PDB file of C-alpha atoms in Angstrom:
ATOM      1  CA  MET A  18      44.498 -42.973  17.062  1.00  0.00           C
ATOM      2  CA  GLY A  19      43.404 -41.870  12.899  1.00  0.00           C
ATOM      3  CA  VAL A  20      43.688 -39.314  11.180  1.00  0.00           C
ATOM      4  CA  LEU A  21      40.458 -37.317  12.732  1.00  0.00           C
ATOM      5  CA  GLY A  22      42.024 -38.011  16.189  1.00  0.00           C
ATOM      6  CA  GLN A  23      45.302 -36.427  15.102  1.00  0.00           C
ATOM      7  CA  ALA A  24      43.958 -33.981  13.689  1.00  0.00           C
ATOM      8  CA  ALA A  25      41.339 -33.006  16.905  1.00  0.00           C
ATOM      9  CA  MET A  26      43.834 -32.968  19.257  1.00  0.00           C
ATOM     10  CA  GLY A  27      45.807 -29.905  17.151  1.00  0.00           C
ATOM     11  CA  ALA A  28      43.922 -26.398  17.660  1.00  0.00           C
ATOM     12  CA  VAL A  29      45.172 -23.722  14.678  1.00  0.00           C
ATOM     13  CA  PRO A  30      45.381 -20.377  15.564  1.00  0.00           C
ATOM     14  CA  VAL A  31      42.799 -18.375  12.832  1.00  0.00           C
ATOM     15  CA  LYS A  32      43.073 -15.247  12.098  1.00  0.00           C
ATOM     16  CA  PRO A  33      38.888 -13.218  12.429  1.00  0.00           C
ATOM     17  CA  GLN A  34      37.807 -12.022   9.674  1.00  0.00           C
ATOM     18  CA  PHE A  35      36.560  -9.291  11.377  1.00  0.00           C
ATOM     19  CA  SER A  36      36.316  -7.631  15.294  1.00  0.00           C
ATOM     20  CA  LEU A  37      32.961  -7.612  16.889  1.00  0.00           C
ATOM     21  CA  GLY A  38      33.941  -4.717  19.008  1.00  0.00           C
ATOM     22  CA  SER A  39      33.899  -2.640  15.558  1.00  0.00           C
ATOM     23  CA  SER A  40      31.541  -0.561  14.513  1.00  0.00           C
ATOM     24  CA  ASP A  41      32.523  -0.853  10.974  1.00  0.00           C
ATOM     25  CA  LEU A  42      31.111  -4.777  11.027  1.00  0.00           C
ATOM     26  CA  CYS A  43      28.427  -4.890   7.953  1.00  0.00           C
ATOM     27  CA  PHE A  44      26.943  -6.983   5.475  1.00  0.00           C
ATOM     28  CA  GLN A  45      29.629  -6.130   3.210  1.00  0.00           C
ATOM     29  CA  THR A  46      32.785  -7.314   6.087  1.00  0.00           C
ATOM     30  CA  LEU A  47      30.667 -10.681   5.990  1.00  0.00           C
ATOM     31  CA  GLY A  48      31.386 -10.873   2.173  1.00  0.00           C
ATOM     32  CA  PHE A  49      27.132  -9.480   1.164  1.00  0.00           C
ATOM     33  CA  ARG A  50      27.316  -6.046  -0.888  1.00  0.00           C
ATOM     34  CA  SER A  51      23.652  -5.298   1.001  1.00  0.00           C
ATOM     35  CA  SER A  52      20.778  -6.692   2.782  1.00  0.00           C
ATOM     36  CA  PRO A  53      19.507  -9.669   2.087  1.00  0.00           C
ATOM     37  CA  PRO A  54      15.568  -9.387   0.717  1.00  0.00           C
ATOM     38  CA  GLU A  55      13.955 -10.534   3.367  1.00  0.00           C
ATOM     39  CA  ARG A  56      15.649  -8.136   6.021  1.00  0.00           C
ATOM     40  CA  ILE A  57      14.619  -4.990   3.946  1.00  0.00           C
ATOM     41  CA  GLY A  58      12.216  -3.153   5.955  1.00  0.00           C
ATOM     42  CA  LEU A  59       9.282  -0.462   4.390  1.00  0.00           C
ATOM     43  CA  SER A  60      10.865   2.006   4.369  1.00  0.00           C
ATOM     44  CA  GLY A  61      14.659  -0.133   2.109  1.00  0.00           C
ATOM     45  CA  GLU A  62      16.775   0.035   5.670  1.00  0.00           C
ATOM     46  CA  TYR A  63      17.664  -2.980   7.446  1.00  0.00           C
ATOM     47  CA  ASP A  64      14.733  -5.213   9.543  1.00  0.00           C
ATOM     48  CA  TYR A  65      15.550  -7.881  11.149  1.00  0.00           C
ATOM     49  CA  TYR A  66      12.079  -8.748  10.274  1.00  0.00           C
ATOM     50  CA  GLY A  67      11.682  -6.582   7.356  1.00  0.00           C
ATOM     51  CA  LEU A  68      10.131  -9.705   5.205  1.00  0.00           C
ATOM     52  CA  ALA A  69       6.922  -9.970   8.038  1.00  0.00           C
ATOM     53  CA  ASN A  70       6.623  -6.334   8.650  1.00  0.00           C
ATOM     54  CA  ARG A  71       6.427  -5.872   4.271  1.00  0.00           C
ATOM     55  CA  VAL A  72       3.749  -8.772   3.913  1.00  0.00           C
ATOM     56  CA  ARG A  73       1.423  -7.126   7.343  1.00  0.00           C
ATOM     57  CA  HIS A  74       1.644  -3.805   5.606  1.00  0.00           C
ATOM     58  CA  ALA A  75       0.461  -5.085   2.679  1.00  0.00           C
ATOM     59  CA  PHE A  76      -2.013  -7.162   3.966  1.00  0.00           C
ATOM     60  CA  GLN A  77      -2.971  -3.632   5.756  1.00  0.00           C
ATOM     61  CA  SER A  78      -3.654  -2.152   2.129  1.00  0.00           C
ATOM     62  CA  MET A  79      -5.882  -4.205   0.985  1.00  0.00           C
ATOM     63  CA  ALA A  80      -8.443  -3.049   3.698  1.00  0.00           C
ATOM     64  CA  ASP A  81     -10.474  -5.657   5.001  1.00  0.00           C
ATOM     65  CA  ASP A  82     -10.837  -5.722   8.484  1.00  0.00           C
ATOM     66  CA  SER A  83     -11.133  -9.320   8.329  1.00  0.00           C
ATOM     67  CA  GLN A  84      -7.995 -10.305   8.893  1.00  0.00           C
ATOM     68  CA  GLN A  85      -6.586  -8.525  11.415  1.00  0.00           C
ATOM     69  CA  SER A  86      -6.406 -11.365  13.425  1.00  0.00           C
ATOM     70  CA  LEU A  87      -4.393 -13.189  11.282  1.00  0.00           C
ATOM     71  CA  LYS A  88      -0.339 -13.550  12.597  1.00  0.00           C
ATOM     72  CA  VAL A  89       2.062 -13.012  10.173  1.00  0.00           C
ATOM     73  CA  ARG A  90       5.440 -14.087  12.203  1.00  0.00           C
ATOM     74  CA  GLN A  91       8.934 -14.597   9.508  1.00  0.00           C
ATOM     75  CA  ARG A  92      11.564 -17.240   9.206  1.00  0.00           C
ATOM     76  CA  GLY A  93      14.362 -16.710   7.030  1.00  0.00           C
ATOM     77  CA  ARG A  94      12.172 -16.245   3.851  1.00  0.00           C
ATOM     78  CA  VAL A  95       9.204 -18.178   4.731  1.00  0.00           C
ATOM     79  CA  ILE A  96       6.266 -16.688   6.082  1.00  0.00           C
ATOM     80  CA  ILE A  97       4.279 -18.419   8.777  1.00  0.00           C
ATOM     81  CA  LEU A  98       0.911 -16.855   8.932  1.00  0.00           C
ATOM     82  CA  SER A  99      -2.052 -18.409  11.848  1.00  0.00           C
ATOM     83  CA  GLY A 100      -5.270 -17.272  13.220  1.00  0.00           C
ATOM     84  CA  TYR A 101      -8.643 -16.401  11.807  1.00  0.00           C
ATOM     85  CA  VAL A 102      -9.570 -15.330   8.051  1.00  0.00           C
ATOM     86  CA  PHE A 103     -13.243 -14.550   7.040  1.00  0.00           C
ATOM     87  CA  SER A 104     -12.627 -17.080   4.076  1.00  0.00           C
ATOM     88  CA  PRO A 105     -10.553 -18.965   2.180  1.00  0.00           C
ATOM     89  CA  GLU A 106     -10.970 -17.454  -1.033  1.00  0.00           C
ATOM     90  CA  LEU A 107      -9.410 -14.073   1.495  1.00  0.00           C
ATOM     91  CA  LEU A 108      -6.250 -16.444   2.680  1.00  0.00           C
ATOM     92  CA  ASP A 109      -5.377 -17.150  -1.601  1.00  0.00           C
ATOM     93  CA  ARG A 110      -5.603 -13.113  -2.138  1.00  0.00           C
ATOM     94  CA  LEU A 111      -3.470 -12.301   0.858  1.00  0.00           C
ATOM     95  CA  ILE A 112      -1.409 -15.712   0.684  1.00  0.00           C
ATOM     96  CA  ASN A 113      -0.810 -14.714  -3.970  1.00  0.00           C
ATOM     97  CA  GLN A 114      -0.193 -10.326  -2.598  1.00  0.00           C
ATOM     98  CA  ALA A 115       1.959 -11.759   0.495  1.00  0.00           C
ATOM     99  CA  MET A 116       3.979 -13.739  -2.773  1.00  0.00           C
ATOM    100  CA  GLN A 117       4.460 -10.218  -4.970  1.00  0.00           C
ATOM    101  CA  LEU A 118       7.024  -9.111  -2.533  1.00  0.00           C
ATOM    102  CA  GLU A 119      10.716  -9.248  -3.184  1.00  0.00           C
ATOM    103  CA  GLY A 120      12.646 -12.059  -1.073  1.00  0.00           C
ATOM    104  CA  LEU A 121       9.634 -14.924  -0.329  1.00  0.00           C
ATOM    105  CA  ASP A 122      10.117 -18.296  -1.038  1.00  0.00           C
ATOM    106  CA  TRP A 123       7.074 -19.766   0.627  1.00  0.00           C
ATOM    107  CA  VAL A 124       4.269 -19.117   2.878  1.00  0.00           C
ATOM    108  CA  GLU A 125       2.994 -21.654   5.126  1.00  0.00           C
ATOM    109  CA  LEU A 126      -0.033 -22.303   7.407  1.00  0.00           C
ATOM    110  CA  HIS A 127      -0.812 -23.340  11.373  1.00  0.00           C
ATOM    111  CA  GLY A 128      -3.945 -23.429  12.928  1.00  0.00           C
ATOM    112  CA  VAL A 129      -5.925 -20.799  10.399  1.00  0.00           C
ATOM    113  CA  THR A 130      -9.261 -21.027  10.394  1.00  0.00           C
ATOM    114  CA  PHE A 131     -12.221 -19.795   8.560  1.00  0.00           C
ATOM    115  CA  ALA A 132     -15.439 -18.023   9.900  1.00  0.00           C
ATOM    116  CA  ASP A 133     -17.681 -20.977   7.977  1.00  0.00           C
TER     117      ASP A 133
END
């Protein structure tokens, strides 16, 4: 067999860098100094869907009921919007509001419809 076949045959013991049973498992152990910005919640705490929650909060602070049926989902640093919005202008304002948040790289639209 070739070199790849020989390398695949042997097992190399690897010392784990952390223990999954340890309560000390944190981002610092994994190489992060703090939580990634897309995982920061409303109050600065770790939140897996923190970016989506902050976007929802920003949309609610605009105090416009017409975006209530707009669904906000998160995939990493990407926000996915779907649902109903009153107008394209309102959608533009919402996207611009969301783009101001730290940790957001992109906004995707899936099945967004307007009142027109």
